[in-house]
XYZ file of C-alpha atoms in Angstrom:
657
model
C -20.817 -37.628 0.867
C -17.185 -37.482 0.630
C -14.841 -35.891 3.131
C -14.216 -32.376 2.339
C -10.449 -32.198 1.582
C -10.053 -28.185 0.986
C -10.212 -25.719 4.141
C -11.232 -23.111 1.167
C -14.467 -25.067 0.857
C -15.345 -25.163 4.568
C -14.632 -21.369 4.794
C -16.083 -20.148 1.465
C -18.555 -23.089 0.618
C -20.318 -20.673 -1.772
C -17.575 -18.864 -3.646
C -16.382 -22.837 -4.303
C -19.998 -24.294 -5.140
C -19.993 -25.382 -8.809
C -22.741 -23.595 -10.927
C -23.901 -24.832 -14.379
C -24.531 -21.944 -17.131
C -25.833 -23.453 -20.528
C -23.640 -26.623 -21.338
C -20.837 -26.165 -19.047
C -20.160 -26.294 -15.441
C -18.159 -23.783 -13.288
C -15.815 -25.779 -11.003
C -16.162 -22.487 -8.527
C -17.575 -18.723 -8.818
C -14.449 -17.395 -9.971
C -13.880 -16.038 -13.141
C -10.721 -13.961 -14.676
C -12.321 -11.197 -15.955
C -11.407 -9.805 -19.695
C -8.186 -8.559 -19.879
C -6.518 -7.622 -23.181
C -2.718 -6.670 -23.202
C -1.380 -5.091 -26.249
C 0.852 -8.719 -26.709
C -0.796 -9.200 -29.897
C 0.396 -9.229 -33.712
C 0.081 -6.198 -35.751
C -2.152 -8.629 -38.137
C -4.703 -9.160 -34.989
C -3.476 -12.558 -33.878
C -2.531 -14.369 -30.763
C 1.471 -14.417 -29.667
C 2.812 -17.307 -27.560
C 3.376 -14.267 -25.116
C -0.101 -13.758 -24.637
C -1.036 -17.518 -24.454
C 1.328 -17.847 -21.589
C -0.221 -15.033 -20.171
C -3.789 -16.608 -20.182
C -2.056 -20.153 -19.343
C -1.177 -18.851 -16.022
C -4.198 -17.539 -15.125
C -5.425 -20.856 -15.548
C -2.803 -22.664 -13.278
C -4.380 -20.618 -10.556
C -7.504 -22.360 -10.295
C -10.029 -19.998 -11.381
C -13.169 -21.687 -13.201
C -12.977 -19.813 -16.495
C -10.557 -17.537 -17.653
C -11.598 -14.703 -20.061
C -9.567 -13.073 -22.886
C -11.034 -9.366 -23.654
C -11.649 -6.894 -26.601
C -11.637 -9.385 -29.564
C -13.200 -7.466 -32.693
C -15.892 -8.578 -34.722
C -15.275 -6.260 -37.513
C -12.028 -4.837 -37.525
C -12.432 -2.272 -40.582
C -14.955 -0.495 -38.113
C -14.064 -1.682 -34.785
C -10.559 -1.849 -33.891
C -10.577 0.726 -30.804
C -6.812 0.049 -29.723
C -3.257 -0.087 -31.935
C -3.109 -4.125 -31.497
C -6.143 -5.876 -31.014
C -7.515 -9.774 -31.737
C -9.187 -9.173 -34.588
C -11.587 -12.308 -35.433
C -12.179 -11.634 -39.152
C -8.098 -11.628 -39.826
C -7.055 -14.061 -41.971
C -4.794 -16.861 -40.162
C -6.084 -16.050 -36.732
C -7.435 -19.644 -36.009
C -4.007 -21.195 -35.008
C -3.304 -18.729 -31.956
C -6.891 -18.886 -30.496
C -6.845 -23.000 -30.721
C -3.452 -22.626 -29.150
C -5.288 -20.614 -26.790
C -7.853 -22.780 -25.768
C -6.095 -25.850 -25.515
C -3.251 -24.032 -23.186
C -6.142 -22.757 -20.843
C -7.790 -26.443 -20.947
C -4.687 -28.060 -20.213
C -4.452 -25.608 -17.253
C -8.063 -26.862 -15.848
C -10.170 -23.769 -16.642
C -12.845 -22.978 -19.457
C -12.044 -20.635 -22.002
C -14.225 -17.460 -22.715
C -13.455 -14.689 -25.164
C -15.256 -11.076 -25.193
C -16.702 -10.022 -28.730
C -16.127 -6.442 -28.891
C -16.295 -3.151 -31.000
C -15.177 0.158 -30.538
C -18.103 1.846 -32.423
C -16.610 5.732 -32.908
C -13.146 5.199 -31.515
C -12.808 2.245 -34.413
C -11.689 5.447 -36.287
C -10.454 7.610 -33.671
C -7.534 8.003 -31.367
C -8.364 6.189 -28.246
C -6.532 5.533 -25.067
C -5.784 2.185 -26.893
C -3.614 4.828 -29.151
C -4.266 6.394 -32.375
C -1.856 4.439 -34.590
C -3.089 3.533 -38.329
C -6.392 4.905 -37.791
C -8.365 5.898 -41.033
C -9.736 8.903 -39.655
C -13.059 7.656 -40.499
C -15.132 6.899 -37.699
C -18.223 5.542 -37.709
C -20.219 5.827 -34.910
C -24.173 6.144 -33.401
C -24.903 9.744 -34.532
C -23.182 12.309 -36.176
C -21.172 13.900 -33.659
C -18.100 16.004 -32.972
C -15.259 14.614 -30.491
C -11.749 16.072 -29.781
C -10.290 13.149 -31.723
C -12.325 14.186 -34.729
C -15.561 13.842 -36.542
C -17.834 10.999 -36.041
C -20.444 9.930 -38.959
C -23.869 7.845 -38.366
C -23.356 4.053 -38.935
C -25.822 3.497 -42.139
C -28.443 1.127 -41.338
C -26.580 -1.579 -43.376
C -23.725 -1.275 -41.769
C -25.463 -2.044 -38.676
C -26.825 -5.215 -39.900
C -23.527 -6.308 -41.374
C -21.937 -5.601 -37.777
C -24.933 -8.000 -36.063
C -23.803 -10.670 -38.603
C -20.353 -10.214 -37.892
C -20.941 -10.850 -34.323
C -22.637 -14.226 -35.303
C -19.428 -14.965 -37.289
C -17.052 -13.995 -34.835
C -18.780 -16.386 -32.303
C -19.101 -19.104 -34.100
C -15.195 -19.318 -34.970
C -14.543 -18.889 -31.467
C -16.628 -22.092 -30.728
C -14.817 -23.526 -33.561
C -11.528 -23.191 -32.280
C -12.157 -24.452 -28.383
C -13.707 -21.502 -26.544
C -16.772 -22.533 -23.993
C -18.513 -19.383 -23.945
C -17.875 -15.990 -25.446
C -18.933 -12.641 -23.929
C -20.733 -9.961 -25.462
C -19.596 -6.568 -24.177
C -21.966 -3.909 -24.111
C -20.542 -1.306 -21.310
C -17.622 1.034 -21.125
C -18.420 3.604 -23.539
C -18.143 1.029 -26.829
C -20.344 0.606 -29.466
C -23.414 -0.918 -28.304
C -23.013 1.334 -24.752
C -22.804 4.402 -26.926
C -26.065 3.019 -29.100
C -27.829 2.329 -25.441
C -26.888 6.089 -24.517
C -29.773 8.758 -24.820
C -26.584 11.476 -24.939
C -24.798 9.920 -28.041
C -27.970 8.178 -30.007
C -29.848 10.936 -31.937
C -30.547 8.395 -34.389
C -34.219 8.630 -35.966
C -33.854 5.223 -37.286
C -35.319 1.470 -35.586
C -31.890 2.054 -33.424
C -32.600 5.287 -32.043
C -35.055 7.017 -29.642
C -36.927 4.953 -26.932
C -34.599 2.759 -24.703
C -36.161 -0.425 -26.637
C -34.889 1.098 -30.095
C -31.411 1.911 -28.352
C -31.173 -1.534 -27.358
C -31.696 -3.355 -30.612
C -28.572 -3.179 -31.966
C -27.166 -5.325 -28.698
C -30.178 -7.774 -28.454
C -30.214 -8.370 -31.992
C -26.448 -9.303 -31.803
C -26.824 -11.196 -28.975
C -29.588 -13.147 -31.116
C -26.895 -13.729 -33.642
C -24.377 -14.962 -31.217
C -27.528 -17.652 -30.153
C -27.930 -18.474 -33.500
C -24.712 -19.121 -34.810
C -23.525 -20.878 -31.695
C -26.954 -23.122 -30.609
C -29.367 -23.083 -27.364
C -26.734 -24.528 -25.350
C -23.737 -22.856 -25.822
C -22.945 -20.014 -22.637
C -23.331 -16.412 -23.991
C -22.092 -14.285 -21.088
C -23.094 -10.382 -21.534
C -21.519 -7.195 -19.785
C -23.634 -4.300 -19.505
C -23.170 -0.912 -17.414
C -25.008 -0.919 -13.837
C -24.647 2.802 -14.422
C -23.130 4.985 -17.107
C -22.370 7.797 -14.198
C -22.657 10.213 -17.044
C -24.457 13.207 -17.018
C -27.621 12.259 -19.525
C -26.544 8.871 -20.145
C -28.280 5.540 -18.409
C -29.202 5.739 -15.182
C -29.317 2.738 -12.811
C -33.055 2.319 -13.458
C -32.210 2.330 -17.193
C -29.534 -0.700 -16.951
C -32.032 -2.610 -15.275
C -34.622 -2.330 -17.908
C -31.490 -3.411 -20.356
C -31.129 -6.619 -18.293
C -34.646 -6.959 -18.340
C -34.326 -6.747 -22.122
C -31.644 -9.792 -22.252
C -32.917 -11.735 -19.504
C -33.260 -15.253 -20.719
C -31.081 -14.695 -24.277
C -28.132 -15.166 -22.547
C -26.789 -17.463 -19.635
C -24.435 -14.628 -17.305
C -25.001 -11.079 -17.324
C -21.687 -9.302 -16.161
C -22.532 -5.926 -14.640
C -19.984 -3.091 -14.844
C -20.115 0.613 -15.316
C -18.784 3.919 -16.389
C -16.529 4.936 -19.708
C -13.076 3.095 -20.579
C -12.268 6.552 -22.675
C -13.185 9.073 -19.835
C -10.301 9.254 -17.275
C -11.990 10.212 -14.671
C -14.497 7.448 -15.036
C -11.807 5.194 -15.963
C -11.057 4.866 -12.203
C -14.550 3.785 -11.380
C -14.829 1.286 -14.135
C -11.630 -0.245 -12.945
C -11.381 0.995 -9.190
C -8.483 2.943 -8.260
C -6.946 3.048 -4.357
C -9.356 5.923 -3.757
C -12.428 3.370 -3.799
C -13.458 0.685 -1.443
C -13.209 -3.341 -2.792
C -16.038 -4.403 -4.354
C -17.371 -0.591 -4.971
C -19.389 -1.953 -7.815
C -20.739 -4.945 -6.494
C -24.249 -3.081 -5.545
C -24.875 -2.380 -9.210
C -25.528 -6.207 -10.101
C -27.066 -6.824 -6.730
C -29.718 -4.422 -7.633
C -30.137 -6.053 -11.108
C -30.100 -9.329 -9.889
C -33.698 -8.506 -7.997
C -34.964 -8.213 -11.423
C -33.902 -10.890 -13.546
C -33.517 -15.096 -13.446
C -30.413 -14.880 -15.485
C -27.170 -15.855 -13.011
C -25.112 -12.084 -12.472
C -21.620 -11.864 -12.428
C -20.046 -8.789 -10.147
C -16.739 -6.843 -10.500
C -15.174 -3.932 -8.925
C -11.797 -4.426 -7.342
C -12.367 -7.690 -5.679
C -9.527 -9.477 -3.898
C -10.529 -11.146 -0.301
C -12.143 -14.734 -0.521
C -13.836 -13.591 2.455
C -15.702 -10.457 0.479
C -16.220 -12.947 -2.335
C -17.930 -15.381 -0.088
C -20.504 -12.491 1.408
C -21.444 -11.374 -2.119
C -22.203 -15.219 -3.194
C -23.720 -16.021 0.375
C -25.968 -13.198 0.555
C -27.252 -12.859 -2.837
C -25.482 -9.580 -4.345
C -24.339 -12.046 -7.328
C -23.802 -15.792 -8.447
C -20.108 -15.285 -9.834
C -16.943 -13.017 -9.030
C -15.102 -11.785 -11.574
C -11.356 -10.790 -11.206
C -8.778 -8.558 -13.752
C -6.042 -6.725 -11.982
C -6.166 -9.017 -9.172
C -5.690 -11.911 -10.994
C -2.160 -10.494 -12.411
C -0.956 -9.509 -8.665
C -1.880 -13.406 -7.866
C -2.893 -15.788 -10.349
C -2.765 -18.092 -7.606
C -5.718 -16.217 -5.845
C -8.701 -19.179 -6.553
C -6.085 -21.865 -5.473
C -4.865 -20.248 -2.304
C -8.789 -19.554 -1.230
C -9.172 -23.159 -1.780
C -6.438 -24.338 0.472
C -7.327 -21.743 3.154
C -3.824 -19.441 2.372
C -5.772 -16.378 1.903
C -3.202 -14.773 3.851
C -0.547 -15.425 1.246
C -2.588 -13.789 -1.547
C -0.291 -11.158 -3.084
C -2.777 -7.777 -3.198
C -3.153 -5.729 -6.026
C -1.904 -2.604 -5.721
C -4.441 -0.640 -7.839
C -1.526 1.481 -9.610
C -1.975 0.499 -12.870
C 1.331 -0.100 -14.301
C -0.352 -2.833 -15.826
C -2.266 -0.353 -17.910
C 0.443 1.745 -18.330
C 2.795 -1.074 -19.811
C 0.046 -2.121 -22.194
C 0.334 1.324 -23.925
C 3.959 2.175 -23.139
C 5.380 -0.957 -23.576
C 2.971 -2.949 -25.811
C 2.908 -5.543 -23.033
C 2.095 -6.179 -19.352
C 3.686 -5.678 -15.835
C 2.207 -5.846 -12.646
C 3.993 -4.089 -9.724
C 3.521 -6.888 -7.142
C 3.964 -10.025 -9.268
C 7.421 -9.495 -11.533
C 6.236 -12.602 -13.508
C 3.335 -11.298 -15.372
C 4.422 -10.344 -18.953
C 7.274 -12.959 -18.864
C 4.983 -16.299 -18.158
C 7.669 -17.896 -20.665
C 10.412 -17.205 -19.160
C 9.018 -17.947 -15.913
C 6.954 -21.228 -16.883
C 8.958 -23.751 -14.786
C 8.584 -21.847 -11.845
C 11.893 -21.011 -9.655
C 14.378 -23.395 -10.239
C 16.458 -25.227 -7.445
C 20.306 -23.620 -7.228
C 22.468 -26.125 -8.304
C 24.554 -25.116 -5.328
C 23.396 -24.369 -2.361
C 25.207 -20.566 -1.171
C 25.396 -18.903 2.048
C 23.494 -15.459 1.361
C 23.255 -12.117 2.784
C 20.738 -9.667 2.032
C 21.121 -6.090 3.084
C 17.827 -4.316 3.363
C 14.471 -5.530 3.919
C 12.361 -3.145 1.912
C 10.280 -4.988 -0.898
C 13.536 -5.662 -2.928
C 15.682 -7.166 0.206
C 12.173 -9.262 1.093
C 11.417 -10.425 -2.572
C 15.212 -11.582 -2.796
C 15.486 -13.226 0.421
C 12.310 -15.214 -0.290
C 13.082 -16.072 -3.950
C 16.308 -17.236 -2.997
C 15.431 -19.009 -0.257
C 13.029 -21.139 -1.899
C 15.707 -21.925 -4.289
C 17.466 -23.791 -1.634
C 20.309 -21.203 -0.566
C 21.012 -20.551 3.298
C 19.629 -16.718 3.334
C 19.795 -14.072 6.318
C 18.341 -10.622 5.707
C 19.790 -7.604 7.631
C 17.934 -4.813 8.555
C 18.818 -1.639 9.953
C 15.217 -0.677 11.372
C 13.070 -2.682 14.051
C 10.952 -3.764 11.217
C 10.644 -5.115 7.420
C 8.674 -3.159 4.837
C 10.941 -0.388 3.749
C 9.348 2.424 1.924
C 5.942 0.452 1.575
C 5.350 1.586 5.167
C 5.042 5.282 4.743
C 3.532 4.523 0.967
C 0.745 2.559 3.000
C 0.152 5.398 5.739
C -2.300 7.296 3.593
C -5.895 6.245 3.971
C -6.308 5.326 0.331
C -3.063 3.478 0.469
C -3.628 0.461 2.622
C -2.832 -2.286 -0.602
C 0.660 -1.320 0.058
C 0.612 -2.117 4.046
C -0.794 -5.677 3.172
C 1.779 -6.456 0.269
C 4.220 -5.256 3.108
C 2.322 -7.779 5.447
C 2.656 -10.627 2.594
C 6.115 -10.299 1.595
C 7.167 -10.320 5.710
C 5.147 -13.706 6.254
C 6.806 -15.132 3.178
C 9.928 -14.277 4.486
C 9.270 -15.956 7.742
C 7.904 -19.110 6.317
C 10.537 -19.673 3.725
C 13.084 -19.839 6.589
C 15.142 -16.839 5.973
C 17.035 -15.896 9.051
C 16.221 -12.293 9.950
C 18.188 -9.968 12.042
C 16.912 -6.214 12.822
C 18.225 -3.163 14.291
C 21.303 -3.919 12.761
C 23.198 -1.746 10.193
C 25.030 -3.781 7.990
C 28.814 -2.442 7.601
C 32.236 -3.718 5.105
C 33.360 -5.378 8.796
C 29.799 -6.685 9.027
C 30.143 -8.302 6.038
C 33.731 -9.356 6.278
C 32.764 -10.921 9.271
C 29.766 -12.989 7.938
C 31.858 -13.985 4.733
C 28.611 -14.701 2.352
C 29.098 -16.475 -0.811
C 26.299 -14.253 -2.159
C 25.254 -10.421 -1.449
C 22.108 -8.188 -2.349
C 22.621 -4.916 -1.689
C 19.183 -3.608 -1.240
C 19.579 -0.525 1.283
C 16.809 1.466 -0.828
C 17.624 5.191 -1.600
C 18.465 8.487 0.422
C 15.518 11.870 0.721
C 16.977 14.692 -0.918
C 17.857 17.869 0.773
C 19.314 20.382 -1.565
C 20.849 23.276 0.219
C 17.912 25.721 0.450
C 18.250 28.474 2.935
C 16.352 27.550 6.238
C 15.906 24.037 5.076
C 17.306 22.812 8.733
C 14.578 24.612 10.342
C 12.575 22.771 13.324
C 9.228 23.590 10.969
C 10.809 21.332 8.086
C 10.183 17.914 8.499
C 11.209 15.269 5.528
C 8.244 13.330 3.419
C 9.120 9.786 4.811
C 8.628 11.450 8.535
C 5.506 13.220 7.730
C 3.846 10.266 6.275
C 4.719 8.203 9.389
C 3.948 10.960 11.766
C 1.212 13.495 10.229
C 0.816 14.205 14.160
C 3.863 16.726 13.862
C 2.415 18.472 11.018
C 0.895 21.998 11.798
C -2.402 23.241 10.300
C -1.001 25.030 7.481
C 1.506 22.631 5.328
C 3.706 23.749 2.805
C 5.071 20.719 0.572
C 8.100 21.218 -1.490
C 8.036 19.229 -4.380
C 4.865 17.791 -6.739
C 5.926 14.379 -7.348
C 3.783 11.421 -6.486
C 5.314 11.112 -2.839
C 4.330 15.150 -2.377
C 1.050 14.635 -3.963
C -0.479 11.776 -2.610
C 0.966 12.962 0.937
C -1.123 16.275 0.669
C -4.322 13.945 -0.350
C -4.026 11.578 3.195
C -2.735 15.048 4.953
C -5.832 17.319 4.055
C -8.210 14.301 4.743
C -6.912 14.514 8.240
C -7.556 18.182 8.161
C -4.406 20.214 7.027
C -4.507 23.088 4.976
C -1.883 21.982 2.150
C 0.094 24.378 -0.735
C 2.376 22.025 -3.140
C 5.309 23.855 -4.734
C 6.558 22.321 -7.806
C 9.068 23.631 -10.410
C 7.718 21.884 -13.264
C 4.714 22.742 -15.401
C 2.712 20.142 -14.287
C 2.778 18.060 -11.015
C 2.635 14.036 -10.817
C 4.342 13.737 -14.362
C 6.256 10.289 -13.370
C 2.610 8.631 -12.914
C 0.877 6.390 -15.896
C -1.820 8.404 -17.227
C -4.513 5.795 -16.075
C -3.673 6.438 -12.496
C -2.728 9.980 -13.054
C -6.618 10.450 -14.791
C -7.871 9.670 -11.161
C -4.869 11.117 -8.998
C -4.893 15.109 -10.180
C -8.438 15.680 -9.301
C -7.916 14.614 -5.962
C -4.762 16.642 -5.945
C -6.481 20.104 -6.737
C -9.216 19.295 -4.465
C -6.879 18.381 -1.284
C -4.591 21.286 -2.029
C -3.553 24.628 -3.442
C -0.766 23.679 -6.541
C 1.768 26.416 -7.233
C 3.630 24.947 -10.755
C 6.282 26.850 -12.286
C 7.514 27.898 -8.977
C 11.298 27.187 -7.306
C 11.551 27.649 -3.581
C 13.865 30.406 -2.484
C 14.216 29.580 1.233
C 12.316 28.355 3.959
C 11.245 31.411 6.613
C 9.881 31.991 9.795
C 6.860 32.847 8.282
C 6.415 29.862 5.797
C 8.858 29.439 2.572
C 9.729 32.080 0.106
C 8.905 31.020 -3.489
C 9.632 32.711 -7.160
C 7.093 31.685 -9.777
C 7.923 31.806 -13.643
C 7.923 35.366 -14.073
C 10.852 35.822 -11.141
C 7.981 37.108 -8.603
C 9.024 36.876 -5.184
C 6.532 35.527 -2.425
C 6.044 34.004 1.059
C 3.765 30.799 1.616
C 2.600 31.080 5.167
C 3.336 27.753 6.953
C 3.239 25.867 10.153
C 4.763 23.158 8.888
C 7.209 22.723 5.559
C 7.375 19.117 3.986
C 10.407 18.527 2.252
C 9.417 16.093 -0.615
C 12.089 16.246 -3.464
C 12.580 13.053 -4.274
C 15.204 10.312 -4.004
C 19.036 9.201 -4.246
C 20.878 6.004 -4.471
C 23.749 6.432 -2.447
C 26.422 4.970 -4.582
C 29.386 5.308 -2.788
C 27.698 3.157 0.318
C 26.717 1.032 -2.444
C 29.988 0.615 -3.765
C 31.554 0.003 -0.461
C 28.830 -2.850 0.684
C 29.364 -4.358 -2.816
C 33.175 -4.758 -3.501
C 33.902 -6.778 -0.731
C 32.217 -9.919 -2.505
C 32.895 -11.329 -5.589
C 29.279 -12.347 -6.142
C 27.050 -9.444 -5.538
C 23.530 -8.294 -6.671
C 22.329 -4.378 -6.452
C 18.598 -4.448 -6.425
C 15.786 -1.667 -5.855
C 16.389 1.748 -5.601
C 19.985 1.218 -4.331
C 20.429 0.455 -7.923
C 18.212 3.086 -9.694
C 15.707 5.261 -8.065
C 12.053 3.587 -9.048
C 8.811 2.032 -8.531
C 7.531 -0.694 -6.589
C 7.785 -2.612 -9.908
C 11.430 -1.924 -10.140
C 11.943 -3.017 -6.628
C 10.207 -6.456 -7.230
C 11.277 -7.077 -10.670
C 14.884 -6.275 -9.979
C 15.006 -8.609 -7.167
C 13.216 -11.683 -8.358
C 15.413 -12.073 -11.405
C 18.497 -11.167 -9.334
C 17.809 -14.006 -6.700
C 16.783 -16.406 -9.735
C 20.573 -16.013 -11.054
C 22.214 -16.829 -7.663
């Protein structure tokens, strides 16, 4: 037996053990789960950008890379505005290029076969562009988006045939396996659900009948692709819907498909329910691995290997899942965006360098808003073609000064140092991290602290000279005499001229996040943006009575819809929310407010948190940047934004030095 060259095989022996399913051998137990950003043509074909995105995942060391939601029957099943359509003329070329790219990068290629059911004709979270308005679903019903017609029996059989045809096409263009999607509220999930399925034919009634469409489609795939071609199925482990499939029902569905497929992927919930979306794709309010138990229970009842999902990003946790028999395979989706190299880093024993997923849903938001993908923690995602050859060495080594140690400053320093520059980072506080530290202070935001820790580690490992407890002035820059300057001084909290704002009971939001012990029992939060709302959730969790005052008609309006869907219920659970209300003054009793009708009242408060936003200090920025010919203004001091904006502006600016 050869000597083990990889530390990760000693640390995670089960995670890095091979697994044979059908005619393929997985080199480890990690699959990049199905994702399908909108980088698809309007004809339903792959684009070079999508291929590069999948190729980058394959380069990271996962055994299998899966493309998601490929529609097998376009005229009835296209649930999103732009989706891969397996029955679209000309689709083969892009698919062939995709499998070649994944294979050349060292992974096996998988593809998810899907159908939107009633959402094929109705608007969904994936959009409503060019929808026919004719929705064929499991049964006649009225949805908020419109009427759903019961799918005729002959159409059911036509779609079953399309699963076989679509799977064969995928095999012919080089995919090593296919996944049949029967979860998340799409077609088969609709048929399986007793809530939605009111049919009286062979596809309605008993669970066996409701599962018949799904089972026959899996059998059609098997017949088309042969006995050894690997088939993965994705099912729910629980619908988490009143009247829907229970955990016990899902176990029975798994038994029905046991032996007919080679891998059972167990997920849960409903993609189209904004609150349930947060469980299907676990938000920061859930622990990592929250859905693993669903697959673990099904594994007790079937012989087919089980794949589990649920916001997994720690190799040690993945190892425990496999070692304890909870699952045979772990699948990662958003984490493969935050750090495609997670498998490779785990194999090399570098788990402390894995970039964490912040679970902020910027990736989902970009898919809908921008028709592409992005990641808060990884500026390369969505721009893989530009970054295909990595960070290029600098043609000329320069003396670089970075002012500010927040996410923008650290990312700029890391990237510039990796390119060969002599980099010094100066931070006025006694630690690095910037606003990642207060942002990560709430009980559900630990991923932000983890990102700060990973970036700080990279700063030192890349030889950046760090100087803390130092505020950079114009004279400092003149004395340092850098060839290139990065200004990353962040932003300043807004403190408008509200009477009484200098009261001892007023505390600025960042201070309150870092030192919640300063808050009294009754807390009034001025400002219902993300900072104020997440603060209220955290402070309520620690026992404070919170009230949010917001002058806009709704709170947290700057959030993308995916994160907001799970955030809003928790805001209203944590605080009394007063929208369309302005603050007139802070008084001894609390806060004087005025509602939309002009009625004034006093909200009692022991403490008042000022969470009225941030602003860039442009005068200070200009005073620093004007000293040096080559300067870069990055992060919040360029324009107040999110972590994505800080990381992205920093990375690409540092690539230009």
